Amino acid sequence: MRSLYAIPGAGALIAVATAAHAAGALEGPAEKQATNWTAIAMFMAFVLGTLGITYWAARRTRSTADFYTAGGGITGFQNGLAIAGDYMSAASFLGISALVYTSGFDGLIYSIGFLVGWPIILFLMAERLRNLGKFTFADVASYRLGQTPVRTLAACGSLTVVAFYLIAQMVGAGQLIKLLFGLDYMYAVILVGVLMIMYVMFGGMLATTWVQIIKAVLLLSGASFMAIMVLAQFGFNFEALFAKAVEVHPKKLAIMQPGTLVSDPISAISLGIALMFGTAGLPHILMRFFTVADAKEARKSVFWATTFIGYFYILTFIIGFGAIVLVSTNPAFMDAAGKLMGGNNMAAIHLANAVGGNIFLGFISAVAFATILAVVSGLTLAGASAVSHDLYASVFRRGRVNEVQELRVSKMATVVLGVVAIVLGIVFEKQNIAFMVGLAFAIAASANFPVLFLSMTWKGLTTRGAVIGGFIGLISAVALTVLSKAIWVDIIGNKTAIFPYSSPALFSMSAAFFATWLFSVLDGSKAAQEEKDRYEAQFIRSQTGLGAEGASSH
Amino acid sequence: MQNEVHKRIVGNAKFAELVSRRSSYAWMLSIVMLVIYYAFIVVVAFWPGLFGTPLVEGSVTTIGFPIGIAVILSAIALTGLYVRRANTEFDDLARKVIEETR
């Protein structure tokens, strides 16, 4: 795999951010391992259980509201767990613990970046979203603006984010499963794709939510057990754990402070923006706010999600240090060259073996697989909703569509997306995809977030401003990523990058906000005036919840 | 009909109070979070050695660890603070606004 720590300076930032979140952690030539039957048995139990839930959910998924939002009847606590299950990917578990394993303190920097977007979502967006929206975030962005152009923009933003995120997850899934279960890459990708299609197509949001909740509970309990076992060995004394880690780690005391990862301040801030505001523009995350009954539950969701995700990152940190102490010192986990077997991303997996034996190793491997399924299901559902609700029902049919037709299109879209994801997952097997999750976050921060945020908070926003600004954000995020080291040098093979920073978000998000503002202010059309006049009604609804979509009856 | 309700809501002093109290609280907490996070990032980017200071004389544990964990806990605490006030005070106020304008 591409090293998490050997690339000096700025380039490492996005590589690590990406790695930590999905792809890089699981990328690169993974060696096929011996078939692990304990892990397969536990995973089979998970699959059977979730398919049972899907069967149950399928009988309750009759309307479009059921399909997109589980009828709006999920509680805040359940939704918080589901959001955590949607957000904590296998790679943030394996990638961040690997980063702590190799670099110590630096792992904490990324955990924090992934967490701090949540309070901002709560303070500035969650309740407005819930009060204004119905099924997708495009409902909110286009609330008082031109339906066709704004929904087209939102659907483009959603589908681009979903595509990059999904490819990264599929490739990561294939590599990880090959490593953990000894299954062929292609079969692993097909298996993930087929299961995700079944969950989403038959069980809609209800099945997806429960898959995410179960996965979150399994992951949090597994990680808690590992952290407790590590701390127990040191009498729950952190000083003793750190002292031992410093003693055995080749970097010695350097693991106790920030290393060389964040050496370029512009890249650091740009990455911070991508992580923070990208989270607030991820379509599969935003969609979860419509599954609860009202703004009160939406707020509770974010509180629980933040609590679980924060707790999880603290655990990951202890697990990384545990791996330094218990895995790196045990020759059983090293290959002939003295490196960790299967790569550094296996640190947490080996630690599971070290503290809980073969059975617990099987459990953690199965949890890692379940984690991937939960994340790709959420992404597929968000992509299918953008196609059926935004593009088909609202843009193509101009709202003249009945539920049966819309539901049929959403199921067809699910199958098509799933098949495309499988094909791309196979095509990209040997490609360098380290840039993809970073790009997905940058696009979410630059195309989705500015338009959505301004549509809820700024009266002066017009359709023209939103569409021009949103597309400028989308195009500049993609273009600057192509010109940055991750693609221009590492993939195309040029000597130096034209765009010197690792993350485009600082520039592309600023450009999107500026263009949206400028073209809205310059827009003197009659339509623009009407859009501004409609702001007051929208504002009242967003503040009081008056007229907001309620939970359906069940 | 709907316009009438909207006019009464906008004219209601409690609505103005709700909007100003909630938005000032939300923006204040957002700024606190941004300051905490970017202060952390700036130290990491410019003065990484600062976080390498031992927590107490002779300890291996550096001050960076409790500070990092504190940033995580502050994110949880700030969301908790907002939810507590919004789900009681702000929601009560919003309900009153709607009841009075019905």
XYZ file of C-alpha atoms in Angstrom:
656
model
C 0.000 0.000 0.000
C 0.959 3.627 -0.284
C 2.642 4.461 2.919
C 0.676 6.472 5.400
C 3.693 8.262 6.722
C 6.609 8.172 4.321
C 5.381 10.938 2.002
C 6.778 14.155 3.419
C 4.735 17.256 3.953
C 1.612 18.328 2.232
C 1.119 15.355 -0.032
C 0.758 13.153 2.962
C -2.164 15.136 4.269
C -4.744 14.131 1.787
C -3.241 10.698 1.371
C -3.724 10.129 5.052
C -7.089 11.808 5.262
C -8.229 9.648 2.441
C -6.563 6.592 3.786
C -7.986 7.166 7.170
C -11.454 7.417 5.825
C -11.746 4.712 3.289
C -9.600 3.881 0.409
C -5.964 4.182 1.249
C -6.295 2.138 4.365
C -7.457 -0.781 2.344
C -5.786 -0.024 -0.895
C -2.810 -1.499 -2.640
C -1.885 -5.065 -3.316
C -3.416 -6.965 -0.456
C -2.112 -10.473 -0.117
C -4.772 -13.130 -0.147
C -4.926 -14.762 3.263
C -5.858 -18.283 4.301
C -9.627 -18.727 4.498
C -10.760 -17.671 7.958
C -13.745 -19.874 8.873
C -14.528 -18.295 12.255
C -14.781 -14.907 10.600
C -16.907 -16.293 7.784
C -19.313 -17.986 10.236
C -19.753 -14.752 12.195
C -20.207 -12.771 9.017
C -22.816 -15.258 7.779
C -24.728 -14.728 11.025
C -24.665 -10.970 10.393
C -25.820 -11.376 6.777
C -28.666 -13.737 7.731
C -29.767 -11.408 10.528
C -29.747 -8.335 8.300
C -31.518 -10.150 5.469
C -34.189 -11.122 7.995
C -34.518 -7.441 8.890
C -34.696 -6.575 5.200
C -37.568 -9.052 4.776
C -39.366 -7.468 7.729
C -38.638 -3.957 6.411
C -39.754 -4.845 2.878
C -43.260 -5.567 4.147
C -43.350 -2.120 5.717
C -41.903 -0.272 2.738
C -44.865 0.598 0.533
C -44.772 4.350 -0.076
C -42.020 6.668 -1.253
C -41.893 8.106 2.287
C -41.157 4.609 3.604
C -38.481 4.046 0.999
C -36.644 7.368 1.392
C -37.114 8.093 5.093
C -38.467 4.948 6.799
C -41.741 6.845 7.219
C -40.029 9.428 9.420
C -40.525 7.254 12.487
C -36.914 6.711 13.600
C -36.138 8.117 17.077
C -33.323 10.567 17.723
C -31.272 8.004 19.602
C -31.688 5.364 16.877
C -30.874 7.914 14.199
C -27.773 9.020 16.117
C -26.551 5.432 16.140
C -27.402 5.047 12.451
C -25.534 8.260 11.573
C -22.531 6.969 13.520
C -22.881 3.663 11.641
C -23.023 5.560 8.356
C -19.973 7.697 9.180
C -17.546 5.313 10.947
C -16.179 3.427 7.961
C -14.036 0.309 8.157
C -11.134 2.431 7.094
C -11.585 5.082 9.738
C -11.344 2.194 12.188
C -8.396 0.428 10.523
C -6.824 3.550 8.956
C -6.748 5.752 12.032
C -5.589 2.947 14.323
C -2.854 2.220 11.730
C -1.899 5.881 11.707
C -1.606 5.875 15.512
C 0.371 2.641 15.255
C 2.927 4.236 12.901
C 2.929 7.868 14.047
C 1.290 8.077 17.468
C -0.137 11.527 18.147
C -0.798 12.334 14.462
C -3.704 9.890 14.434
C -5.512 12.184 16.837
C -5.327 15.125 14.404
C -7.399 13.270 11.836
C -9.906 11.910 14.338
C -10.557 15.449 15.485
C -10.973 16.718 11.908
C -13.609 14.094 11.210
C -15.510 14.950 14.379
C -15.700 18.753 14.510
C -18.069 19.088 11.554
C -20.875 17.587 13.622
C -21.423 20.426 16.091
C -21.491 22.871 13.154
C -24.138 20.754 11.413
C -26.212 20.853 14.580
C -25.887 24.575 15.288
C -26.453 25.884 11.786
C -28.320 23.247 9.797
C -30.006 20.279 11.480
C -33.316 21.783 12.569
C -33.736 23.936 9.464
C -33.103 20.874 7.320
C -35.688 18.851 9.195
C -38.282 21.623 9.097
C -37.897 22.318 5.382
C -37.069 18.994 3.801
C -38.964 15.893 2.868
C -36.739 13.247 1.262
C -33.469 14.734 -0.028
C -31.396 17.840 0.667
C -32.403 19.091 -2.795
C -35.921 19.553 -1.354
C -34.417 22.156 0.948
C -32.051 23.792 -1.542
C -34.831 24.182 -4.119
C -37.541 25.114 -1.589
C -38.112 28.641 -2.946
C -35.878 28.498 -6.026
C -36.309 27.149 -9.556
C -36.987 23.442 -9.170
C -35.447 22.207 -12.401
C -32.035 23.950 -12.324
C -31.450 23.703 -8.567
C -32.498 20.064 -8.308
C -30.336 19.219 -11.313
C -27.391 20.891 -9.589
C -28.088 19.121 -6.300
C -28.475 15.765 -8.034
C -25.178 16.292 -9.912
C -23.451 17.175 -6.642
C -24.994 14.174 -4.857
C -24.217 11.683 -7.596
C -20.608 12.867 -7.984
C -20.007 12.612 -4.244
C -21.720 9.213 -4.082
C -19.766 7.921 -7.096
C -16.308 8.775 -5.738
C -17.162 7.665 -2.226
C -18.727 4.426 -3.459
C -15.810 3.464 -5.740
C -13.401 4.066 -2.866
C -15.516 1.905 -0.568
C -15.936 -0.897 -3.124
C -12.220 -1.116 -3.875
C -11.470 -0.934 -0.163
C -14.042 -3.637 0.518
C -12.533 -5.970 -2.063
C -9.017 -5.530 -0.672
C -10.091 -5.857 2.941
C -12.206 -8.956 2.378
C -9.408 -10.587 0.412
C -7.156 -9.887 3.371
C -9.551 -10.924 6.123
C -11.487 -13.795 4.639
C -9.226 -15.110 1.897
C -11.956 -14.480 -0.695
C -11.098 -13.478 -4.299
C -11.247 -9.726 -4.944
C -13.889 -9.991 -7.659
C -16.191 -12.242 -5.613
C -15.798 -9.947 -2.630
C -16.850 -6.888 -4.660
C -19.805 -8.736 -6.208
C -20.899 -10.034 -2.803
C -20.840 -6.534 -1.295
C -22.690 -5.123 -4.312
C -25.421 -7.765 -4.300
C -26.048 -7.488 -0.562
C -26.225 -3.707 -0.710
C -28.697 -3.839 -3.624
C -30.897 -6.256 -1.658
C -30.895 -4.167 1.526
C -31.730 -0.950 -0.304
C -34.063 -2.216 -3.020
C -36.263 -4.352 -0.781
C -35.862 -2.727 2.589
C -35.311 0.946 1.657
C -34.365 3.347 4.427
C -35.816 1.130 7.181
C -33.502 -1.795 6.407
C -30.544 0.518 5.734
C -31.084 2.232 9.095
C -31.132 -1.048 11.020
C -28.094 -2.400 9.192
C -26.294 0.808 10.237
C -27.546 0.616 13.838
C -26.494 -3.030 14.254
C -23.120 -2.336 12.713
C -22.580 0.686 14.983
C -23.391 -1.363 18.081
C -21.097 -4.223 16.987
C -18.244 -1.872 16.101
C -18.539 0.175 19.290
C -18.703 -2.916 21.522
C -15.819 -4.642 19.720
C -13.643 -1.530 19.915
C -14.580 -0.966 23.584
C -13.582 -4.526 24.445
C -10.198 -4.106 22.744
C -9.499 -0.785 24.440
C -10.431 -2.155 27.859
C -8.248 -5.242 27.381
C -5.310 -3.027 26.423
C -5.778 -0.673 29.366
C -6.276 -3.587 31.772
C -2.779 -4.808 30.967
C -1.448 -1.506 32.291
C -3.716 -1.256 35.313
C -5.723 1.476 33.505
C -2.682 3.723 33.804
C -2.123 5.758 30.618
C 1.362 6.846 31.690
C 2.409 3.177 31.917
C 0.902 2.424 28.460
C 2.616 5.438 26.865
C 5.936 4.678 28.598
C 5.941 1.147 27.215
C 4.907 2.384 23.733
C 7.734 4.947 23.646
C 10.173 2.265 24.776
C 9.298 -0.181 21.963
C 8.428 2.240 19.110
C 11.245 3.025 16.651
C 10.360 6.742 16.702
C 10.625 6.802 20.516
C 9.417 10.070 22.105
C 8.423 11.543 18.725
C 5.156 9.586 18.831
C 4.066 11.732 21.762
C 3.750 14.968 19.728
C 2.655 16.120 16.243
C 5.006 14.782 13.571
C 5.668 15.876 10.016
C 2.177 15.230 8.682
C 0.928 18.772 9.012
C 3.837 20.877 7.787
C 2.093 23.109 5.275
C -0.429 25.402 7.005
C -2.490 26.174 3.876
C -3.007 22.469 3.199
C -3.807 21.893 6.855
C -6.490 24.572 6.876
C -7.835 23.509 3.490
C -8.103 19.924 4.662
C -9.764 21.082 7.875
C -12.369 22.932 5.781
C -12.963 19.906 3.553
C -13.499 17.626 6.533
C -15.611 20.044 8.540
C -17.911 21.403 5.841
C -17.758 18.319 3.628
C -19.484 16.383 6.368
C -22.252 18.996 6.187
C -22.666 18.352 2.450
C -22.646 14.557 2.256
C -25.985 13.504 0.713
C -26.255 10.200 2.576
C -25.679 11.980 5.889
C -28.079 14.859 5.144
C -30.778 12.385 4.129
C -30.746 10.856 7.601
C -32.247 14.049 9.045
C -35.550 13.335 7.287
C -35.977 9.962 9.005
C -36.923 11.494 12.363
C -40.259 12.949 13.403
C -39.312 16.575 14.085
C -36.559 19.115 14.764
C -36.302 18.004 18.410
C -35.407 14.452 17.352
C -33.089 15.772 14.618
C -31.086 17.656 17.264
C -30.947 14.607 19.525
C -29.671 12.580 16.547
C -26.658 14.860 16.163
C -25.917 14.812 19.885
C -25.882 11.000 19.959
C -23.978 10.762 16.681
C -21.296 13.166 17.974
C -21.069 11.276 21.259
C -20.681 7.871 19.610
C -18.269 9.070 16.925
C -16.140 10.970 19.475
C -16.084 7.985 21.823
C -15.141 5.724 18.904
C -12.180 7.934 17.940
C -10.897 7.892 21.524
C -11.111 4.078 21.441
C -9.304 3.947 18.089
C -6.527 5.946 19.659
C -6.128 3.531 22.572
C -6.281 0.620 20.114
C -3.436 2.152 18.063
C -1.240 2.470 21.153
C -2.296 -1.011 22.229
C -1.089 -2.311 18.873
C 2.295 -0.606 19.342
C 2.723 -2.342 22.677
C 1.104 -5.740 22.088
C 1.392 -6.333 18.320
C 4.696 -4.764 17.255
C 6.521 -6.635 20.039
C 5.078 -10.029 19.092
C 7.026 -11.873 16.346
C 3.902 -13.925 15.545
C 2.393 -10.851 13.815
C 5.506 -9.960 11.799
C 6.595 -11.224 8.409
C 10.132 -12.264 7.467
C 11.136 -8.651 6.779
C 10.044 -7.592 10.259
C 6.982 -5.714 8.955
C 3.421 -6.117 10.131
C 1.723 -9.018 8.337
C -0.809 -7.756 5.779
C 0.373 -4.140 6.157
C 0.000 -1.506 8.856
C -3.753 -1.343 8.399
C -3.966 -4.760 9.984
C -2.767 -3.332 13.324
C -6.241 -3.308 14.863
C -7.064 -6.748 13.437
C -3.884 -8.286 14.878
C -4.599 -6.578 18.183
C -7.999 -8.286 18.224
C -6.161 -11.584 17.978
C -3.659 -10.556 20.655
C -6.290 -9.586 23.238
C -9.156 -11.944 22.380
C -7.775 -14.919 20.486
C -9.070 -16.422 17.260
C -12.779 -16.095 18.078
C -12.501 -12.364 18.723
C -10.338 -11.985 15.606
C -13.202 -13.558 13.639
C -15.672 -11.208 15.310
C -13.677 -8.067 14.466
C -13.154 -9.225 10.859
C -16.895 -9.786 10.490
C -17.553 -6.357 12.022
C -15.186 -4.765 9.491
C -17.169 -6.384 6.659
C -20.502 -5.331 8.203
C -19.123 -1.810 8.470
C -18.487 -1.642 4.734
C -21.976 -2.937 3.954
C -23.596 -0.305 6.160
C -21.671 2.542 4.534
C -22.244 1.455 0.909
C -25.962 0.877 1.556
C -26.380 4.440 2.824
C -24.523 5.773 -0.216
C -26.576 3.728 -2.669
C -29.838 4.869 -1.111
C -28.752 8.518 -1.344
C -27.730 8.077 -4.982
C -30.968 6.297 -5.891
C -33.007 9.061 -4.220
C -31.190 11.743 -6.200
C -32.093 9.882 -9.401
C -35.715 8.995 -8.622
C -36.880 11.883 -6.425
C -34.849 14.776 -7.837
C -34.086 13.912 -11.454
C -37.028 11.682 -12.408
C -39.986 12.895 -10.357
C -39.131 16.596 -10.077
C -37.036 17.475 -13.124
C -38.082 14.972 -15.791
C -41.754 14.578 -14.840
C -42.117 18.065 -13.264
C -43.799 16.578 -10.221
C -46.550 14.926 -12.269
C -45.826 11.425 -11.085
C -47.518 8.984 -8.755
C -45.874 7.127 -5.891
C -45.918 3.750 -7.603
C -43.982 5.096 -10.587
C -41.493 6.981 -8.427
C -40.928 3.962 -6.208
C -40.350 1.762 -9.248
C -37.765 4.202 -10.614
C -35.992 4.373 -7.248
C -35.684 0.582 -7.171
C -34.424 0.502 -10.753
C -31.930 3.239 -9.883
C -30.742 1.157 -6.918
C -30.024 -1.839 -9.150
C -28.292 0.289 -11.789
C -26.152 2.076 -9.182
C -25.271 -1.228 -7.556
C -24.225 -2.808 -10.851
C -22.213 0.292 -11.809
C -20.525 0.214 -8.384
C -19.593 -3.462 -8.839
C -18.193 -2.842 -12.339
C -16.228 0.236 -11.275
C -15.019 -1.584 -8.164
C -13.563 -4.292 -10.409
C -12.183 -1.820 -12.978
C -10.441 0.251 -10.295
C -8.927 -2.728 -8.473
C -5.341 -1.866 -9.289
C -5.820 1.903 -9.706
C -4.551 4.433 -7.258
C -7.761 5.691 -5.701
C -6.263 7.477 -2.709
C -7.640 10.831 -3.880
C -11.269 9.746 -4.147
C -12.632 10.193 -0.637
C -10.751 13.474 -0.232
C -12.332 14.598 -3.496
C -15.793 13.471 -2.363
C -15.438 15.579 0.800
C -14.118 18.557 -1.206
C -17.049 18.392 -3.660
C -19.538 18.065 -0.807
C -18.001 21.145 0.838
C -17.811 23.144 -2.418
C -20.928 22.220 -4.416
C -23.548 20.980 -1.937
C -22.788 22.864 1.258
C -22.668 26.510 0.016
C -25.944 26.272 -1.923
C -27.747 24.383 0.824
C -26.457 26.676 3.567
C -27.229 29.921 1.723
C -30.663 28.696 0.643
C -31.586 28.364 4.313
C -29.887 31.444 5.717
C -29.648 34.161 3.045
C -32.660 35.882 1.608
C -30.740 37.286 -1.347
C -29.950 33.897 -2.885
C -31.401 33.430 -6.363
C -31.624 30.450 -8.685
C -29.026 31.924 -11.026
C -26.564 32.522 -8.189
C -27.102 29.045 -6.722
C -26.644 27.219 -10.007
C -23.587 29.156 -11.184
C -21.962 29.080 -7.726
C -22.719 25.408 -7.185
C -21.285 24.340 -10.528
C -18.206 26.538 -10.008
C -17.661 24.759 -6.687
C -18.127 21.354 -8.289
C -15.872 22.027 -11.277
C -13.128 23.810 -9.332
C -12.982 21.041 -6.705
C -12.544 18.426 -9.430
C -10.129 20.543 -11.524
C -7.875 21.495 -8.591
C -7.763 17.849 -7.471
C -6.696 16.804 -10.978
C -3.953 19.470 -10.898
C -2.772 18.448 -7.413
C -0.095 15.920 -6.599
C -2.536 13.043 -6.013
C -3.519 12.896 -9.702
C -1.175 15.200 -11.680
C 2.000 13.576 -10.329
C 1.020 10.241 -8.803
C -1.322 9.064 -11.564
C -0.592 11.081 -14.728
C 3.120 11.004 -13.982
C 4.106 14.671 -14.322
C 7.085 15.899 -12.349
C 5.492 18.623 -10.267
C 1.938 19.479 -9.320
C 0.381 22.653 -10.781
C -1.832 23.091 -7.696
C 0.597 22.944 -4.779
C -1.808 22.071 -1.938
C -3.236 18.711 -1.057
C -6.870 19.731 -0.578
C -8.785 22.142 -2.869
C -11.588 22.949 -0.414
C -10.244 26.276 0.875
C -10.189 27.630 -2.687
C -13.109 25.788 -4.294
C -15.495 26.433 -1.395
C -14.536 30.115 -1.263
C -15.016 30.375 -5.040
C -18.448 28.756 -4.752
C -19.563 31.108 -1.971
C -18.229 34.165 -3.809
C -19.811 33.231 -7.159
C -23.121 32.368 -5.522
C -23.153 35.744 -3.806
C -22.010 37.712 -6.860
C -24.448 36.209 -9.358
C -27.310 36.446 -6.874
C -26.646 40.138 -6.240
C -26.342 40.856 -9.976
C -29.554 38.948 -10.709
C -32.196 41.634 -11.302
C -34.731 39.359 -12.955
C -38.383 39.210 -11.979
C -37.956 35.566 -10.964
C -35.165 36.585 -8.590
C -37.442 39.110 -6.871
C -40.155 36.467 -6.446
C -37.624 34.065 -4.977
C -36.554 36.660 -2.447
C -40.192 37.340 -1.585
C -40.713 33.654 -0.834
C -37.908 33.692 1.740
C -40.107 34.946 4.571
C -42.490 31.961 4.415
C -39.508 29.604 4.236
C -37.848 31.366 7.163
C -40.941 31.038 9.344
C -41.249 27.353 8.577
C -37.548 26.730 9.185
C -37.693 28.507 12.553
C -40.986 27.192 13.916
C -41.531 23.894 12.098
C -44.964 25.183 11.069
C -46.085 23.116 8.086
C -43.096 20.757 8.281
C -43.426 17.222 7.001
C -44.533 14.972 9.848
C -43.934 11.302 10.488
C -46.255 9.039 8.555
C -48.624 6.838 10.478
C -46.729 3.792 11.668
C -54.995 32.437 4.879
C -51.404 31.273 5.151
C -50.268 34.828 4.540
C -52.395 35.989 7.471
C -50.737 33.462 9.784
C -47.297 34.480 8.540
C -48.051 38.166 9.110
C -49.129 37.432 12.679
C -46.035 35.332 13.321
C -43.688 37.998 11.995
C -45.530 40.590 14.052
C -45.265 38.502 17.220
C -42.569 39.791 19.544
C -41.928 36.255 20.773
C -40.968 35.169 17.249
C -38.346 37.895 16.997
C -37.111 36.875 20.427
C -36.914 33.192 19.401
C -34.968 33.989 16.252
C -32.508 36.316 17.936
C -31.919 34.102 20.994
C -31.476 30.939 18.981
C -29.285 32.388 16.265
C -27.007 34.203 18.704
C -26.611 30.997 20.752
C -25.993 28.866 17.632
C -23.434 31.296 16.200
C -21.691 31.704 19.542
C -21.283 27.927 19.925
C -20.169 27.598 16.276
C -17.490 30.237 16.806
C -16.329 28.516 20.005
C -15.993 25.223 18.103
C -14.164 26.843 15.176
C -11.765 28.669 17.503
C -10.998 25.497 19.470
C -10.430 23.443 16.317
C -8.359 25.953 14.367
C -6.313 26.860 17.449
C -5.464 23.164 17.711
C -4.595 22.939 13.979
C -2.476 26.119 14.105
C -0.428 24.778 17.018
C 0.013 21.472 15.173
C 1.083 23.313 11.984
C 3.380 25.963 13.468
C 4.471 24.874 16.946
C 4.206 21.071 17.078
C 6.833 20.948 19.829
C 4.473 22.773 22.161
C 2.249 19.709 22.353
C 5.357 17.665 23.179
C 5.748 19.331 26.578
C 5.604 16.693 29.359
C 2.379 16.796 31.329
C 4.229 16.735 34.629
C 7.968 16.859 35.311
C 9.532 13.670 33.923
C 6.353 12.076 32.530
C 6.182 10.444 29.110
C 2.616 11.681 28.638
C 2.654 15.053 26.893
C 0.152 17.878 27.209
C -0.926 17.194 23.608
C -2.939 14.146 24.658
C -5.260 15.654 27.237
C -5.666 18.673 24.928
C -6.596 16.483 21.949
C -9.048 14.469 24.017
C -10.436 17.738 25.386
C -11.127 18.939 21.815
C -13.135 15.749 21.191
C -15.002 16.116 24.478
C -15.655 19.810 23.786
C -17.416 18.876 20.522
C -19.673 16.501 22.456
C -20.238 19.001 25.270
C -21.119 21.868 22.899
C -23.693 19.765 21.047
C -25.113 18.709 24.420
C -25.400 22.332 25.554
C -27.196 23.350 22.383
C -29.611 20.423 22.372
C -30.531 20.993 26.019
C -31.424 24.611 25.501
C -33.033 24.167 22.058
C -35.206 21.221 23.073
C -36.591 23.075 26.083
C -36.415 26.853 25.922
C -36.444 27.396 22.147
C -39.063 24.740 21.432
C -41.337 26.131 24.153
C -41.004 29.579 22.668
C -41.728 28.282 19.157
C -44.828 26.471 20.435
C -46.063 29.646 22.098
C -45.556 31.617 18.898
C -47.636 29.106 16.950
C -50.355 28.886 19.603
C -50.701 32.661 19.866
C -51.001 33.104 16.128
C -53.455 30.318 15.444
